[in-house]
Amino acid sequence: MITIEHLTKRFARATAVNDVTFSITAGESVALWGENGAGKTTIIRCILGLMRYDGAIRVDRLDAWRQGKRARRLIGYVPQELGFYDELRVHEAVRFFAKLKGERVRDIDAVLYRVGLVGHASKRIRELSGGMKQRLALAIALLGEPPILILDEVTASLDACGRAEMVNVLAGLAKSDSRAVLFASHRREEIAALATRVITLERGRMMSDVSARTFASRQTENTLLHVLMDASNVSRALELLRGEGFDARKNGRGIYVPVSGGSRAVPLQRLAAADIRVDDFDLVTPSREEVHP
């Protein structure tokens, strides 16, 4: 459904996407994984024909740039930032965008049912939560049953509840149809729930293209526990954890500790037992520099 060959996109002297090649077939759900600035959104905008690029992109045999209007008719797109008019009612928004797409909507409830919004048709958009607005955007993207769905960090601005609801809706859709899905994400739970393949990007380059299962196993093997604490405790924490066999090292006002599987909580337990206060912690995916400093 989507074929990308040697895609390169430059902005003045900066190269946002550097010689990226991959393809997506019907029934696949492919995740673009990487930190901010990795090139995820730029690739999506190139596929949508919104910016010029070097290389080739074909959407079901259509050139994404030269035949952009026809290619976009095959794509349902949900951006990270929404642009709804807040005073519209939900059913008015659906009919408005359906008209723009040249589609007829006979049953508003059927459209909203797919995304868990039945009963909200008469609400104004300003009355919806962030998660409900994103699900409305998804319902609109699915109008006309496009064979391709593209999602750009659609849960980035949502709270935990909104993210979970959106992921559940997308997972349900994935089980019920065979469209090709491409989505950008930096959240592991989304990858686990939605992806069949994961393409990892770093500074515009494609570092790997693997199955979701292989990606998950690599994430388990290569995970850093980032522990934040008062600077006065860093030296003592490093000495303690290194004495316990952890390859801990300083990072800003905290420390990095490589962990895997059942060992993830152990460093926190050791610090607590030594009465070393932890202000915050997070699990992060290391860059190449962090893995091989």
PDB file of N, CA and C in Angstrom, residues 3 11 14 22 27 32-33 44 59 63 66 82-84 88 91 101 104 135 145 167 177 189 202 250 265 276 278 289:
ATOM      1  N   THR A   3       4.963   2.477  -0.448  1.00  0.00           N
ATOM      2  CA  THR A   3       6.344   2.108  -0.757  1.00  0.00           C
ATOM      3  C   THR A   3       7.201   3.364  -0.716  1.00  0.00           C
ATOM      4  N   PHE A  11      16.085  20.487   5.225  1.00  0.00           N
ATOM      5  CA  PHE A  11      15.642  21.850   5.488  1.00  0.00           C
ATOM      6  C   PHE A  11      16.909  22.693   5.579  1.00  0.00           C
ATOM      7  N   ALA A  14      20.072  21.313   7.306  1.00  0.00           N
ATOM      8  CA  ALA A  14      19.697  20.209   8.198  1.00  0.00           C
ATOM      9  C   ALA A  14      18.998  19.105   7.417  1.00  0.00           C
ATOM     10  N   PHE A  22      11.370   1.767   3.123  1.00  0.00           N
ATOM     11  CA  PHE A  22      10.559   0.693   3.696  1.00  0.00           C
ATOM     12  C   PHE A  22       9.228   0.640   2.956  1.00  0.00           C
ATOM     13  N   GLY A  27      -3.029  -4.847   5.936  1.00  0.00           N
ATOM     14  CA  GLY A  27      -3.085  -5.680   7.126  1.00  0.00           C
ATOM     15  C   GLY A  27      -1.947  -5.460   8.098  1.00  0.00           C
ATOM     16  N   LEU A  32       6.441   3.972  13.691  1.00  0.00           N
ATOM     17  CA  LEU A  32       7.674   4.747  13.590  1.00  0.00           C
ATOM     18  C   LEU A  32       8.065   5.127  15.008  1.00  0.00           C
ATOM     19  N   TRP A  33       9.201   4.633  15.450  1.00  0.00           N
ATOM     20  CA  TRP A  33       9.642   4.806  16.836  1.00  0.00           C
ATOM     21  C   TRP A  33      10.894   5.664  16.857  1.00  0.00           C
ATOM     22  N   ILE A  44       5.812  11.265   7.657  1.00  0.00           N
ATOM     23  CA  ILE A  44       4.361  11.261   7.479  1.00  0.00           C
ATOM     24  C   ILE A  44       3.929  12.400   6.558  1.00  0.00           C
ATOM     25  N   VAL A  59       1.809   5.619  -3.028  1.00  0.00           N
ATOM     26  CA  VAL A  59       0.661   5.211  -2.222  1.00  0.00           C
ATOM     27  C   VAL A  59      -0.275   4.449  -3.158  1.00  0.00           C
ATOM     28  N   ASP A  63       2.024   8.406  -7.148  1.00  0.00           N
ATOM     29  CA  ASP A  63       3.130   9.209  -6.657  1.00  0.00           C
ATOM     30  C   ASP A  63       2.621  10.187  -5.609  1.00  0.00           C
ATOM     31  N   ARG A  66       3.394  14.032  -6.948  1.00  0.00           N
ATOM     32  CA  ARG A  66       2.807  14.429  -8.225  1.00  0.00           C
ATOM     33  C   ARG A  66       1.314  14.126  -8.314  1.00  0.00           C
ATOM     34  N   LEU A  82      -5.184  18.928  16.801  1.00  0.00           N
ATOM     35  CA  LEU A  82      -6.467  18.984  16.120  1.00  0.00           C
ATOM     36  C   LEU A  82      -6.874  20.425  15.835  1.00  0.00           C
ATOM     37  N   GLY A  83      -7.724  20.609  14.816  1.00  0.00           N
ATOM     38  CA  GLY A  83      -8.159  21.951  14.438  1.00  0.00           C
ATOM     39  C   GLY A  83      -9.658  22.064  14.311  1.00  0.00           C
ATOM     40  N   PHE A  84     -10.399  21.476  15.236  1.00  0.00           N
ATOM     41  CA  PHE A  84     -11.860  21.545  15.195  1.00  0.00           C
ATOM     42  C   PHE A  84     -12.353  22.945  15.592  1.00  0.00           C
ATOM     43  N   LEU A  88     -19.060  23.776  16.927  1.00  0.00           N
ATOM     44  CA  LEU A  88     -19.796  22.758  16.173  1.00  0.00           C
ATOM     45  C   LEU A  88     -20.228  21.637  17.102  1.00  0.00           C
ATOM     46  N   HIS A  91     -22.210  15.831  15.636  1.00  0.00           N
ATOM     47  CA  HIS A  91     -22.830  15.352  14.397  1.00  0.00           C
ATOM     48  C   HIS A  91     -22.617  16.345  13.257  1.00  0.00           C
ATOM     49  N   LYS A 101     -15.107  15.382   2.038  1.00  0.00           N
ATOM     50  CA  LYS A 101     -14.554  14.157   1.446  1.00  0.00           C
ATOM     51  C   LYS A 101     -15.423  13.594   0.333  1.00  0.00           C
ATOM     52  N   ARG A 104     -21.298  10.409   1.927  1.00  0.00           N
ATOM     53  CA  ARG A 104     -22.611  10.572   2.538  1.00  0.00           C
ATOM     54  C   ARG A 104     -22.676   9.792   3.843  1.00  0.00           C
ATOM     55  N   ARG A 135     -10.776  10.729  19.412  1.00  0.00           N
ATOM     56  CA  ARG A 135     -11.592   9.650  18.858  1.00  0.00           C
ATOM     57  C   ARG A 135     -12.553  10.169  17.784  1.00  0.00           C
ATOM     58  N   GLU A 145     -14.046   4.679   4.472  1.00  0.00           N
ATOM     59  CA  GLU A 145     -13.262   3.448   4.609  1.00  0.00           C
ATOM     60  C   GLU A 145     -11.951   3.486   3.802  1.00  0.00           C
ATOM     61  N   VAL A 167      -6.042   3.834  22.626  1.00  0.00           N
ATOM     62  CA  VAL A 167      -5.346   2.601  22.244  1.00  0.00           C
ATOM     63  C   VAL A 167      -6.327   1.442  22.154  1.00  0.00           C
ATOM     64  N   ASP A 177     -10.356  -5.179  10.715  1.00  0.00           N
ATOM     65  CA  ASP A 177     -10.200  -4.848   9.302  1.00  0.00           C
ATOM     66  C   ASP A 177      -8.775  -5.122   8.844  1.00  0.00           C
ATOM     67  N   GLU A 189       3.651   1.028  25.383  1.00  0.00           N
ATOM     68  CA  GLU A 189       2.380   0.327  25.481  1.00  0.00           C
ATOM     69  C   GLU A 189       1.605   0.397  24.173  1.00  0.00           C
ATOM     70  N   GLU A 202      16.576   7.368  14.129  1.00  0.00           N
ATOM     71  CA  GLU A 202      17.468   8.163  14.977  1.00  0.00           C
ATOM     72  C   GLU A 202      18.126   9.236  14.139  1.00  0.00           C
ATOM     73  N   LYS A 250      26.556   8.448  36.478  1.00  0.00           N
ATOM     74  CA  LYS A 250      25.921   9.740  36.731  1.00  0.00           C
ATOM     75  C   LYS A 250      25.298  10.300  35.464  1.00  0.00           C
ATOM     76  N   ALA A 265      13.157  -3.184  39.484  1.00  0.00           N
ATOM     77  CA  ALA A 265      12.847  -2.529  40.757  1.00  0.00           C
ATOM     78  C   ALA A 265      13.965  -2.669  41.771  1.00  0.00           C
ATOM     79  N   ILE A 276      18.411   6.354  50.896  1.00  0.00           N
ATOM     80  CA  ILE A 276      18.754   7.356  49.889  1.00  0.00           C
ATOM     81  C   ILE A 276      17.459   7.756  49.184  1.00  0.00           C
ATOM     82  N   VAL A 278      14.775   8.995  46.689  1.00  0.00           N
ATOM     83  CA  VAL A 278      14.590   9.103  45.236  1.00  0.00           C
ATOM     84  C   VAL A 278      13.465  10.097  44.977  1.00  0.00           C
ATOM     85  N   GLU A 289      24.752   6.294  22.178  1.00  0.00           N
ATOM     86  CA  GLU A 289      25.782   6.893  23.016  1.00  0.00           C
ATOM     87  C   GLU A 289      25.644   6.437  24.462  1.00  0.00           C
TER      88      GLU A 289
END
